Amino acid sequence: MNILIVGTGYVGTTTGLIFCEMGHQVTGLDLDNRKIQALQAGSLHFYEPGLEELLTKHVQSSQITFTKNTESAVKENDVIFICVGTPMGEDGSADLTYVKNVAEAIGRYMNQYKVIVTKSTVPVGTAELVAEWIEANQTNPIPFDVVSNPEFLREGSAVRDALHPDRIIIGTTSAKAGTIMKELYQNFSCPIIETHPKASEMIKYAANSFLAMKISFINEIARLCDVLGINVMDISKGIGLDHRIGTQFLHAGLGYGGSCFPKDVNALLKTALDNHRPLSVLEKVVEVNNEQPLYFIEKMKQTMGEPLVNKTIAVLGLAFKANTDDTRESPSLVLIEHLASEQVEVKAHDPVVHFKSGGTMKFQQCETVEETVKGADAVVIATNWPEYLRLDWAVLKSFMKRPIIFDGRNMLDKAELESLGFQCFGVASF
Ligand code: UGA
């Protein structure tokens, strides 16, 4: 099948390449010329393990091509996936400007029946809006169907997640479009759920919100465990092994970040308010998440027994989680912002994120971990990069002013660090 993917971010690029793996012919469309040129040359414009290999393979075999010519891309493809961004608007709702632009262009250039698929996370009712935007821009009434087919892949494990999804959701009221979609996904072995587009859109928001809720739940339990002297990781394991709860997304830390959970939880809250059905549990989820970096800083102050002003703190990790160069809503940056506002001198490191120095940057970015910890009063582990598990702490200790580690990801071996003479504090990890 000939598939057009509109938007070459991590969702669009991964989706397109996974369809190549499934034997389909794919065109990637983006208005950003630099992205198109890089992708056509086999080079990814973001960091995602394993994706560049797939890109090189399918560019070389011409199974995927990239273009910025919207008219020919729309005319030559019969299934069009909308994978553009839906950033958070000022009132918390999802901004559909890019989706609308794409829908209008599809309407303008449509030459025969097409299935238009919303892959981006879009509010309930967007499939209907997309249909209206397309129709309003058609010069001749050409039939089409709009399908909601949300994506559940995670940054950092996008290829694996997209190749082995737990489920595929197809939201459509059209039998014809449903058949085409099932044909597209015929090589996947997971369950396929066919439902109404509105239900499909809601499934995506409810899934992300539920996972965010698990994280805020365990972070709040961790705060209580801190007082009671209980290791929260034992709690996560003890409750997670109950299959009704599940072990994933119960890792206590600095709170959730990234381009999805904060944005999607807020968008669902906005939908709930607009419909006069506030989601009080979810409101609390956001509140707990916003408090978590502050809670951690409070803990740092208490354990150091003094204010942090004029201290030097080394922050390891800037990305919102491991295996990505994405820093959107990163708990690490939130933490740095708070530390800097308390006149703390922050030095930071990340294996893949490299900010340009100067401007309003609130910290000094160092190239190596050694340089980062040099002269530090304490080290904070802010991102769960596997690299940080392999550090030689005996050597690093000799660079530090004081041997104190605050493990915001509960990932280091505390006993081992203590045997090296460190004081090590996690999030309710004893
Ligand atoms: C999330 C969802 O997991 C995907 O299913 C979804 O497709 C995606 O959003 C999206 O809507 O596009 P992602 O934001 O890439 O994926 O990252 P996650 O792995 O879910 O992590 C989100 C945040 O939660 C990170 O800051 C992570 O460190 C944090 N987290 C995760 C925890 O603090 N504890 C955990 O136990 C798990």
GROMACS .gro file of C-alpha atoms and ligand atoms in nm:
model
  467
    1MET     CA    1   0.000   0.000   0.000
    2ASN     CA    2   0.117   0.356  -0.063
    3ILE     CA    3   0.124   0.549   0.259
    4LEU     CA    4   0.185   0.917   0.319
    5ILE     CA    5   0.316   1.024   0.659
    6VAL     CA    6   0.271   1.395   0.728
    7GLY     CA    7   0.517   1.519   0.991
    8THR     CA    8   0.860   1.368   1.040
    9GLY     CA    9   0.900   1.393   1.416
   10TYR     CA   10   0.968   1.083   1.621
   11VAL     CA   11   0.611   0.950   1.583
   12GLY     CA   12   0.590   1.013   1.207
   13THR     CA   13   0.938   0.890   1.122
   14THR     CA   14   0.904   0.578   1.335
   15THR     CA   15   0.555   0.499   1.204
   16GLY     CA   16   0.670   0.541   0.844
   17LEU     CA   17   0.974   0.318   0.890
   18ILE     CA   18   0.774   0.047   1.069
   19PHE     CA   19   0.531   0.042   0.774
   20CYS     CA   20   0.835   0.001   0.545
   21GLU     CA   21   0.936  -0.300   0.758
   22MET     CA   22   0.585  -0.437   0.695
   23GLY     CA   23   0.640  -0.410   0.320
   24HIS     CA   24   0.450  -0.088   0.245
   25GLN     CA   25   0.575   0.197   0.025
   26VAL     CA   26   0.604   0.516   0.229
   27THR     CA   27   0.641   0.888   0.158
   28GLY     CA   28   0.738   1.124   0.440
   29LEU     CA   29   0.614   1.483   0.404
   30ASP     CA   30   0.741   1.777   0.604
   31LEU     CA   31   0.754   2.150   0.536
   32ASP     CA   32   1.097   2.179   0.695
   33ASN     CA   33   1.346   2.150   0.412
   34ARG     CA   34   1.642   2.076   0.640
   35LYS     CA   35   1.463   1.779   0.796
   36ILE     CA   36   1.365   1.643   0.456
   37GLN     CA   37   1.719   1.673   0.320
   38ALA     CA   38   1.871   1.509   0.628
   39LEU     CA   39   1.620   1.221   0.625
   40GLN     CA   40   1.663   1.166   0.251
   41ALA     CA   41   2.038   1.141   0.318
   42GLY     CA   42   1.967   0.877   0.583
   43SER     CA   43   2.035   1.103   0.879
   44LEU     CA   44   1.795   1.146   1.172
   45HIS     CA   45   1.740   1.497   1.312
   46PHE     CA   46   1.673   1.360   1.664
   47TYR     CA   47   1.819   1.088   1.883
   48GLU     CA   48   1.632   0.758   1.885
   49PRO     CA   49   1.823   0.431   1.929
   50GLY     CA   50   1.793   0.189   1.634
   51LEU     CA   51   1.590   0.423   1.414
   52GLU     CA   52   1.871   0.555   1.197
   53GLU     CA   53   1.962   0.200   1.094
   54LEU     CA   54   1.605   0.146   0.971
   55LEU     CA   55   1.611   0.483   0.796
   56THR     CA   56   1.934   0.405   0.610
   57LYS     CA   57   1.803   0.063   0.508
   58HIS     CA   58   1.474   0.190   0.368
   59VAL     CA   59   1.616   0.505   0.207
   60GLN     CA   60   1.871   0.289   0.025
   61SER     CA   61   1.602   0.053  -0.104
   62SER     CA   62   1.379   0.356  -0.188
   63GLN     CA   63   1.099   0.206   0.018
   64ILE     CA   64   1.075   0.543   0.186
   65THR     CA   65   1.121   0.880   0.019
   66PHE     CA   66   1.085   1.227   0.165
   67THR     CA   67   0.933   1.537   0.010
   68LYS     CA   68   0.805   1.882   0.091
   69ASN     CA   69   0.568   1.886  -0.205
   70THR     CA   70   0.227   1.856  -0.040
   71GLU     CA   71   0.022   1.851  -0.362
   72SER     CA   72   0.191   1.553  -0.527
   73ALA     CA   73   0.229   1.370  -0.195
   74VAL     CA   74  -0.148   1.392  -0.131
   75LYS     CA   75  -0.239   1.300  -0.489
   76GLU     CA   76  -0.007   0.997  -0.506
   77ASN     CA   77  -0.107   0.831  -0.177
   78ASP     CA   78  -0.437   0.683  -0.066
   79VAL     CA   79  -0.373   0.643   0.306
   80ILE     CA   80  -0.253   0.958   0.479
   81PHE     CA   81  -0.130   0.958   0.838
   82ILE     CA   82  -0.133   1.293   1.018
   83CYS     CA   83   0.164   1.284   1.259
   84VAL     CA   84   0.221   1.655   1.319
   85GLY     CA   85   0.265   1.810   1.663
   86THR     CA   86  -0.028   1.908   1.887
   87PRO     CA   87   0.152   2.133   2.138
   88MET     CA   88  -0.009   2.257   2.457
   89GLY     CA   89  -0.202   2.582   2.404
   90GLU     CA   90  -0.207   2.860   2.661
   91ASP     CA   91  -0.525   2.728   2.832
   92GLY     CA   92  -0.390   2.370   2.854
   93SER     CA   93  -0.584   2.242   2.553
   94ALA     CA   94  -0.411   2.080   2.254
   95ASP     CA   95  -0.328   2.329   1.979
   96LEU     CA   96  -0.466   2.184   1.654
   97THR     CA   97  -0.324   2.448   1.419
   98TYR     CA   98  -0.086   2.205   1.245
   99VAL     CA   99  -0.352   1.933   1.216
  100LYS     CA  100  -0.592   2.186   1.064
  101ASN     CA  101  -0.332   2.305   0.811
  102VAL     CA  102  -0.271   1.947   0.700
  103ALA     CA  103  -0.645   1.867   0.677
  104GLU     CA  104  -0.705   2.179   0.466
  105ALA     CA  105  -0.421   2.089   0.231
  106ILE     CA  106  -0.555   1.734   0.196
  107GLY     CA  107  -0.897   1.874   0.105
  108ARG     CA  108  -0.742   2.109  -0.150
  109TYR     CA  109  -0.535   1.850  -0.332
  110MET     CA  110  -0.751   1.537  -0.296
  111ASN     CA  111  -0.808   1.367  -0.632
  112GLN     CA  112  -0.977   1.035  -0.532
  113TYR     CA  113  -1.103   0.838  -0.227
  114LYS     CA  114  -0.857   0.852   0.063
  115VAL     CA  115  -0.832   0.736   0.421
  116ILE     CA  116  -0.700   1.010   0.647
  117VAL     CA  117  -0.564   0.882   0.977
  118THR     CA  118  -0.496   1.090   1.288
  119LYS     CA  119  -0.193   0.940   1.460
  120SER     CA  120  -0.106   1.251   1.660
  121THR     CA  121  -0.264   1.275   2.005
  122VAL     CA  122  -0.577   1.481   1.942
  123PRO     CA  123  -0.875   1.573   2.162
  124VAL     CA  124  -1.202   1.386   2.147
  125GLY     CA  125  -1.399   1.506   1.845
  126THR     CA  126  -1.096   1.591   1.630
  127ALA     CA  127  -1.173   1.322   1.368
  128GLU     CA  128  -1.502   1.500   1.302
  129LEU     CA  129  -1.325   1.836   1.283
  130VAL     CA  130  -1.067   1.697   1.040
  131ALA     CA  131  -1.352   1.574   0.817
  132GLU     CA  132  -1.510   1.921   0.828
  133TRP     CA  133  -1.179   2.093   0.745
  134ILE     CA  134  -1.119   1.859   0.452
  135GLU     CA  135  -1.471   1.901   0.317
  136ALA     CA  136  -1.457   2.279   0.347
  137ASN     CA  137  -1.149   2.285   0.123
  138GLN     CA  138  -1.261   2.043  -0.149
  139THR     CA  139  -1.351   2.194  -0.484
  140ASN     CA  140  -1.532   1.872  -0.592
  141PRO     CA  141  -1.706   1.640  -0.342
  142ILE     CA  142  -1.465   1.343  -0.338
  143PRO     CA  143  -1.544   1.073  -0.078
  144PHE     CA  144  -1.299   1.009   0.208
  145ASP     CA  145  -1.293   0.865   0.560
  146VAL     CA  146  -1.118   0.991   0.871
  147VAL     CA  147  -0.983   0.728   1.112
  148SER     CA  148  -0.837   0.775   1.459
  149ASN     CA  149  -0.540   0.544   1.516
  150PRO     CA  150  -0.341   0.670   1.817
  151GLU     CA  151   0.024   0.585   1.870
  152PHE     CA  152   0.152   0.436   2.196
  153LEU     CA  153   0.529   0.425   2.132
  154ARG     CA  154   0.770   0.582   2.379
  155GLU     CA  155   1.070   0.795   2.297
  156GLY     CA  156   1.386   0.600   2.361
  157SER     CA  157   1.224   0.266   2.275
  158ALA     CA  158   1.022   0.382   1.975
  159VAL     CA  159   1.129   0.108   1.733
  160ARG     CA  160   1.060  -0.179   1.972
  161ASP     CA  161   0.731  -0.028   2.088
  162ALA     CA  162   0.608   0.037   1.735
  163LEU     CA  163   0.709  -0.310   1.611
  164HIS     CA  164   0.553  -0.487   1.910
  165PRO     CA  165   0.252  -0.284   2.025
  166ASP     CA  166   0.025  -0.423   2.300
  167ARG     CA  167  -0.277  -0.328   2.092
  168ILE     CA  168  -0.382  -0.135   1.782
  169ILE     CA  169  -0.680   0.098   1.809
  170ILE     CA  170  -0.879   0.174   1.496
  171GLY     CA  171  -1.146   0.438   1.547
  172THR     CA  172  -1.381   0.459   1.251
  173THR     CA  173  -1.747   0.441   1.157
  174SER     CA  174  -1.663   0.331   0.800
  175ALA     CA  175  -1.643  -0.042   0.718
  176LYS     CA  176  -1.437   0.040   0.407
  177ALA     CA  177  -1.177   0.241   0.602
  178GLY     CA  178  -1.173  -0.026   0.876
  179THR     CA  179  -1.088  -0.295   0.620
  180ILE     CA  180  -0.808  -0.083   0.471
  181MET     CA  181  -0.662  -0.016   0.816
  182LYS     CA  182  -0.671  -0.386   0.912
  183GLU     CA  183  -0.495  -0.470   0.586
  184LEU     CA  184  -0.225  -0.215   0.673
  185TYR     CA  185  -0.171  -0.379   1.011
  186GLN     CA  186  -0.216  -0.740   0.896
  187ASN     CA  187   0.140  -0.841   0.990
  188PHE     CA  188   0.101  -0.738   1.354
  189SER     CA  189   0.007  -1.010   1.601
  190CYS     CA  190  -0.145  -0.797   1.881
  191PRO     CA  191  -0.520  -0.745   1.933
  192ILE     CA  192  -0.688  -0.487   1.711
  193ILE     CA  193  -0.971  -0.294   1.869
  194GLU     CA  194  -1.222  -0.131   1.638
  195THR     CA  195  -1.424   0.143   1.795
  196HIS     CA  196  -1.578   0.485   1.743
  197PRO     CA  197  -1.325   0.762   1.659
  198LYS     CA  198  -1.420   0.949   1.978
  199ALA     CA  199  -1.353   0.639   2.191
  200SER     CA  200  -1.022   0.587   2.012
  201GLU     CA  201  -0.918   0.947   2.085
  202MET     CA  202  -1.019   0.906   2.449
  203ILE     CA  203  -0.827   0.576   2.482
  204LYS     CA  204  -0.501   0.759   2.409
  205TYR     CA  205  -0.563   1.033   2.667
  206ALA     CA  206  -0.690   0.787   2.928
  207ALA     CA  207  -0.384   0.561   2.874
  208ASN     CA  208  -0.132   0.843   2.920
  209SER     CA  209  -0.327   0.986   3.214
  210PHE     CA  210  -0.347   0.648   3.386
  211LEU     CA  211   0.031   0.597   3.351
  212ALA     CA  212   0.094   0.950   3.482
  213MET     CA  213  -0.138   0.866   3.772
  214LYS     CA  214   0.067   0.556   3.857
  215ILE     CA  215   0.382   0.771   3.871
  216SER     CA  216   0.227   1.041   4.092
  217PHE     CA  217   0.075   0.771   4.312
  218ILE     CA  218   0.410   0.604   4.376
  219ASN     CA  219   0.584   0.941   4.422
  220GLU     CA  220   0.337   1.037   4.691
  221ILE     CA  221   0.369   0.694   4.858
  222ALA     CA  222   0.748   0.753   4.842
  223ARG     CA  223   0.714   1.074   5.041
  224LEU     CA  224   0.533   0.884   5.315
  225CYS     CA  225   0.789   0.601   5.296
  226ASP     CA  226   1.064   0.862   5.342
  227VAL     CA  227   0.918   0.961   5.678
  228LEU     CA  228   0.851   0.603   5.784
  229GLY     CA  229   1.193   0.475   5.676
  230ILE     CA  230   1.056   0.231   5.418
  231ASN     CA  231   1.224   0.156   5.086
  232VAL     CA  232   0.967   0.255   4.821
  233MET     CA  233   1.128   0.023   4.567
  234ASP     CA  234   1.016  -0.271   4.780
  235ILE     CA  235   0.665  -0.129   4.771
  236SER     CA  236   0.671  -0.092   4.390
  237LYS     CA  237   0.780  -0.453   4.356
  238GLY     CA  238   0.541  -0.580   4.620
  239ILE     CA  239   0.236  -0.416   4.469
  240GLY     CA  240   0.349  -0.440   4.105
  241LEU     CA  241   0.367  -0.819   4.111
  242ASP     CA  242  -0.008  -0.817   4.158
  243HIS     CA  243  -0.107  -0.851   3.791
  244ARG     CA  244  -0.401  -0.620   3.845
  245ILE     CA  245  -0.150  -0.344   3.925
  246GLY     CA  246   0.156  -0.434   3.714
  247THR     CA  247   0.521  -0.348   3.778
  248GLN     CA  248   0.565  -0.076   3.515
  249PHE     CA  249   0.542   0.301   3.574
  250LEU     CA  250   0.581   0.256   3.948
  251HIS     CA  251   0.936   0.390   3.964
  252ALA     CA  252   0.953   0.679   4.209
  253GLY     CA  253   1.172   0.973   4.110
  254LEU     CA  254   1.161   1.341   4.023
  255GLY     CA  255   0.820   1.319   3.855
  256TYR     CA  256   0.716   1.260   3.496
  257GLY     CA  257   0.818   1.490   3.211
  258GLY     CA  258   0.847   1.477   2.834
  259SER     CA  259   0.637   1.598   2.546
  260CYS     CA  260   0.339   1.374   2.619
  261PHE     CA  261   0.228   1.316   2.979
  262PRO     CA  262   0.228   1.682   3.095
  263LYS     CA  263   0.059   1.799   2.773
  264ASP     CA  264  -0.192   1.516   2.744
  265VAL     CA  265  -0.298   1.517   3.109
  266ASN     CA  266  -0.360   1.891   3.085
  267ALA     CA  267  -0.555   1.854   2.761
  268LEU     CA  268  -0.779   1.588   2.917
  269LEU     CA  269  -0.834   1.808   3.222
  270LYS     CA  270  -0.934   2.091   2.988
  271THR     CA  271  -1.179   1.864   2.801
  272ALA     CA  272  -1.324   1.757   3.137
  273LEU     CA  273  -1.369   2.116   3.253
  274ASP     CA  274  -1.520   2.222   2.922
  275ASN     CA  275  -1.773   1.942   2.965
  276HIS     CA  276  -1.843   2.026   3.331
  277ARG     CA  277  -1.705   1.691   3.452
  278PRO     CA  278  -1.384   1.781   3.637
  279LEU     CA  279  -1.139   1.493   3.689
  280SER     CA  280  -1.035   1.552   4.048
  281VAL     CA  281  -0.798   1.253   4.070
  282LEU     CA  282  -0.613   1.372   3.762
  283GLU     CA  283  -0.595   1.728   3.897
  284LYS     CA  284  -0.414   1.586   4.199
  285VAL     CA  285  -0.181   1.386   3.970
  286VAL     CA  286  -0.059   1.713   3.820
  287GLU     CA  287  -0.026   1.877   4.160
  288VAL     CA  288   0.185   1.590   4.298
  289ASN     CA  289   0.401   1.596   3.987
  290ASN     CA  290   0.462   1.969   4.012
  291GLU     CA  291   0.560   1.932   4.377
  292GLN     CA  292   0.799   1.642   4.329
  293PRO     CA  293   1.117   1.835   4.226
  294LEU     CA  294   1.051   2.081   4.511
  295TYR     CA  295   1.008   1.793   4.753
  296PHE     CA  296   1.344   1.659   4.638
  297ILE     CA  297   1.516   1.995   4.686
  298GLU     CA  298   1.367   2.020   5.035
  299LYS     CA  299   1.513   1.678   5.107
  300MET     CA  300   1.852   1.794   4.979
  301LYS     CA  301   1.841   2.093   5.213
  302GLN     CA  302   1.742   1.881   5.512
  303THR     CA  303   2.006   1.616   5.454
  304MET     CA  304   2.278   1.874   5.396
  305GLY     CA  305   2.152   2.047   5.710
  306GLU     CA  306   2.195   2.394   5.563
  307PRO     CA  307   2.067   2.624   5.287
  308LEU     CA  308   2.190   2.547   4.936
  309VAL     CA  309   2.283   2.908   4.856
  310ASN     CA  310   2.630   2.939   4.697
  311LYS     CA  311   2.676   2.561   4.694
  312THR     CA  312   2.793   2.392   4.377
  313ILE     CA  313   2.565   2.109   4.265
  314ALA     CA  314   2.651   1.873   3.980
  315VAL     CA  315   2.341   1.753   3.793
  316LEU     CA  316   2.385   1.437   3.589
  317GLY     CA  317   2.129   1.416   3.309
  318LEU     CA  318   1.927   1.679   3.124
  319ALA     CA  319   1.700   1.468   2.902
  320PHE     CA  320   1.351   1.395   3.042
  321LYS     CA  321   1.449   1.027   3.055
  322ALA     CA  322   1.722   0.798   2.924
  323ASN     CA  323   1.778   0.721   2.555
  324THR     CA  324   1.642   1.045   2.419
  325ASP     CA  325   1.779   1.393   2.351
  326ASP     CA  326   1.440   1.543   2.431
  327THR     CA  327   1.440   1.794   2.718
  328ARG     CA  328   1.080   1.909   2.688
  329GLU     CA  329   0.928   1.935   3.039
  330SER     CA  330   1.236   1.756   3.171
  331PRO     CA  331   1.225   1.714   3.552
  332SER     CA  332   1.599   1.778   3.542
  333LEU     CA  333   1.552   2.126   3.395
  334VAL     CA  334   1.274   2.202   3.644
  335LEU     CA  335   1.509   2.102   3.925
  336ILE     CA  336   1.791   2.316   3.783
  337GLU     CA  337   1.556   2.612   3.748
  338HIS     CA  338   1.462   2.586   4.117
  339LEU     CA  339   1.822   2.537   4.228
  340ALA     CA  340   1.939   2.835   4.024
  341SER     CA  341   1.666   3.052   4.176
  342GLU     CA  342   1.818   2.972   4.515
  343GLN     CA  343   2.161   3.097   4.403
  344VAL     CA  344   2.303   2.748   4.363
  345GLU     CA  345   2.584   2.715   4.113
  346VAL     CA  346   2.473   2.431   3.885
  347LYS     CA  347   2.705   2.230   3.663
  348ALA     CA  348   2.536   1.977   3.440
  349HIS     CA  349   2.613   1.685   3.210
  350ASP     CA  350   2.420   1.477   2.962
  351PRO     CA  351   2.556   1.211   2.725
  352VAL     CA  352   2.349   1.331   2.427
  353VAL     CA  353   2.191   1.669   2.510
  354HIS     CA  354   2.421   1.960   2.430
  355PHE     CA  355   2.284   2.308   2.486
  356LYS     CA  356   2.449   2.609   2.329
  357SER     CA  357   2.605   2.809   2.612
  358GLY     CA  358   2.514   3.170   2.688
  359GLY     CA  359   2.177   3.344   2.684
  360THR     CA  360   1.950   3.260   2.974
  361MET     CA  361   2.115   2.928   3.054
  362LYS     CA  362   2.093   2.866   3.428
  363PHE     CA  363   2.385   2.623   3.447
  364GLN     CA  364   2.727   2.545   3.311
  365GLN     CA  365   2.720   2.244   3.083
  366CYS     CA  366   3.029   2.023   3.100
  367GLU     CA  367   3.151   1.769   2.846
  368THR     CA  368   3.252   1.500   3.093
  369VAL     CA  369   3.117   1.372   3.424
  370GLU     CA  370   3.461   1.432   3.584
  371GLU     CA  371   3.453   1.799   3.487
  372THR     CA  372   3.091   1.827   3.610
  373VAL     CA  373   3.154   1.689   3.958
  374LYS     CA  374   3.480   1.884   4.006
  375GLY     CA  375   3.444   2.097   4.322
  376ALA     CA  376   3.080   1.993   4.374
  377ASP     CA  377   2.918   1.992   4.717
  378ALA     CA  378   2.681   1.723   4.595
  379VAL     CA  379   2.583   1.528   4.283
  380VAL     CA  380   2.223   1.484   4.170
  381ILE     CA  381   2.126   1.199   3.938
  382ALA     CA  382   1.846   1.355   3.734
  383THR     CA  383   1.816   1.127   3.429
  384ASN     CA  384   1.829   0.747   3.435
  385TRP     CA  385   2.101   0.713   3.171
  386PRO     CA  386   2.255   0.361   3.189
  387GLU     CA  387   2.597   0.531   3.152
  388TYR     CA  388   2.559   0.663   3.506
  389LEU     CA  389   2.545   0.306   3.640
  390ARG     CA  390   2.895   0.244   3.509
  391LEU     CA  391   3.070   0.548   3.657
  392ASP     CA  392   3.386   0.499   3.862
  393TRP     CA  393   3.267   0.668   4.181
  394ALA     CA  394   3.594   0.603   4.364
  395VAL     CA  395   3.767   0.826   4.109
  396LEU     CA  396   3.484   1.082   4.094
  397LYS     CA  397   3.491   1.118   4.471
  398SER     CA  398   3.845   1.253   4.453
  399PHE     CA  399   3.719   1.545   4.234
  400MET     CA  400   3.430   1.639   4.462
  401LYS     CA  401   3.434   1.886   4.749
  402ARG     CA  402   3.196   1.668   4.953
  403PRO     CA  403   3.101   1.305   4.882
  404ILE     CA  404   2.722   1.342   4.872
  405ILE     CA  405   2.492   1.192   4.609
  406PHE     CA  406   2.120   1.263   4.568
  407ASP     CA  407   1.983   0.988   4.346
  408GLY     CA  408   1.668   1.135   4.194
  409ARG     CA  409   1.613   0.817   3.994
  410ASN     CA  410   1.676   0.554   4.262
  411MET     CA  411   1.917   0.382   4.026
  412LEU     CA  412   2.255   0.364   4.200
  413ASP     CA  413   2.380   0.094   4.437
  414LYS     CA  414   2.358   0.276   4.767
  415ALA     CA  415   2.544   0.016   4.974
  416GLU     CA  416   2.837   0.017   4.730
  417LEU     CA  417   2.855   0.397   4.733
  418GLU     CA  418   2.845   0.406   5.112
  419SER     CA  419   3.131   0.155   5.124
  420LEU     CA  420   3.329   0.408   4.914
  421GLY     CA  421   3.259   0.677   5.173
  422PHE     CA  422   2.968   0.853   5.003
  423GLN     CA  423   2.651   0.968   5.171
  424CYS     CA  424   2.379   0.862   4.926
  425PHE     CA  425   2.013   0.967   4.941
  426GLY     CA  426   1.740   0.853   4.702
  427VAL     CA  427   1.366   0.903   4.684
  428ALA     CA  428   1.265   0.689   4.984
  429SER     CA  429   1.541   0.438   4.911
  430PHE     CA  430   1.729   0.322   5.218
  431UGA     C1  431   0.456   0.828   2.679
  431UGA     C2  432   0.379   0.695   2.684
  431UGA     O1  433   0.448   0.602   2.769
  431UGA     C3  434   0.365   0.634   2.544
  431UGA     O2  435   0.286   0.515   2.550
  431UGA     C4  436   0.296   0.737   2.453
  431UGA     O3  437   0.286   0.688   2.319
  431UGA     C5  438   0.379   0.865   2.454
  431UGA     O4  439   0.389   0.916   2.588
  431UGA     C6  440   0.308   0.967   2.365
  431UGA     O5  441   0.194   1.002   2.401
  431UGA     O6  442   0.359   1.000   2.258
  431UGA     P1  443   0.714   0.901   2.661
  431UGA     O7  444   0.665   1.038   2.698
  431UGA     O8  445   0.803   0.887   2.543
  431UGA     O9  446   0.588   0.801   2.635
  431UGA    O10  447   0.794   0.846   2.787
  431UGA     P2  448   0.763   0.749   2.910
  431UGA    O11  449   0.858   0.637   2.905
  431UGA    O12  450   0.621   0.717   2.923
  431UGA    O13  451   0.809   0.843   3.034
  431UGA     C7  452   0.737   0.963   3.065
  431UGA     C8  453   0.794   1.023   3.192
  431UGA    O14  454   0.760   0.945   3.306
  431UGA     C9  455   0.946   1.034   3.195
  431UGA    O15  456   0.985   1.155   3.253
  431UGA    C10  457   0.990   0.916   3.281
  431UGA    O16  458   1.114   0.932   3.341
  431UGA    C11  459   0.877   0.916   3.383
  431UGA     N1  460   0.858   0.787   3.451
  431UGA    C12  461   0.823   0.677   3.380
  431UGA    C13  462   0.873   0.780   3.589
  431UGA    O17  463   0.904   0.880   3.658
  431UGA     N2  464   0.852   0.661   3.653
  431UGA    C14  465   0.816   0.547   3.584
  431UGA    O18  466   0.799   0.442   3.649
  431UGA    C15  467   0.804   0.557   3.445
   0.00000   0.00000   0.00000
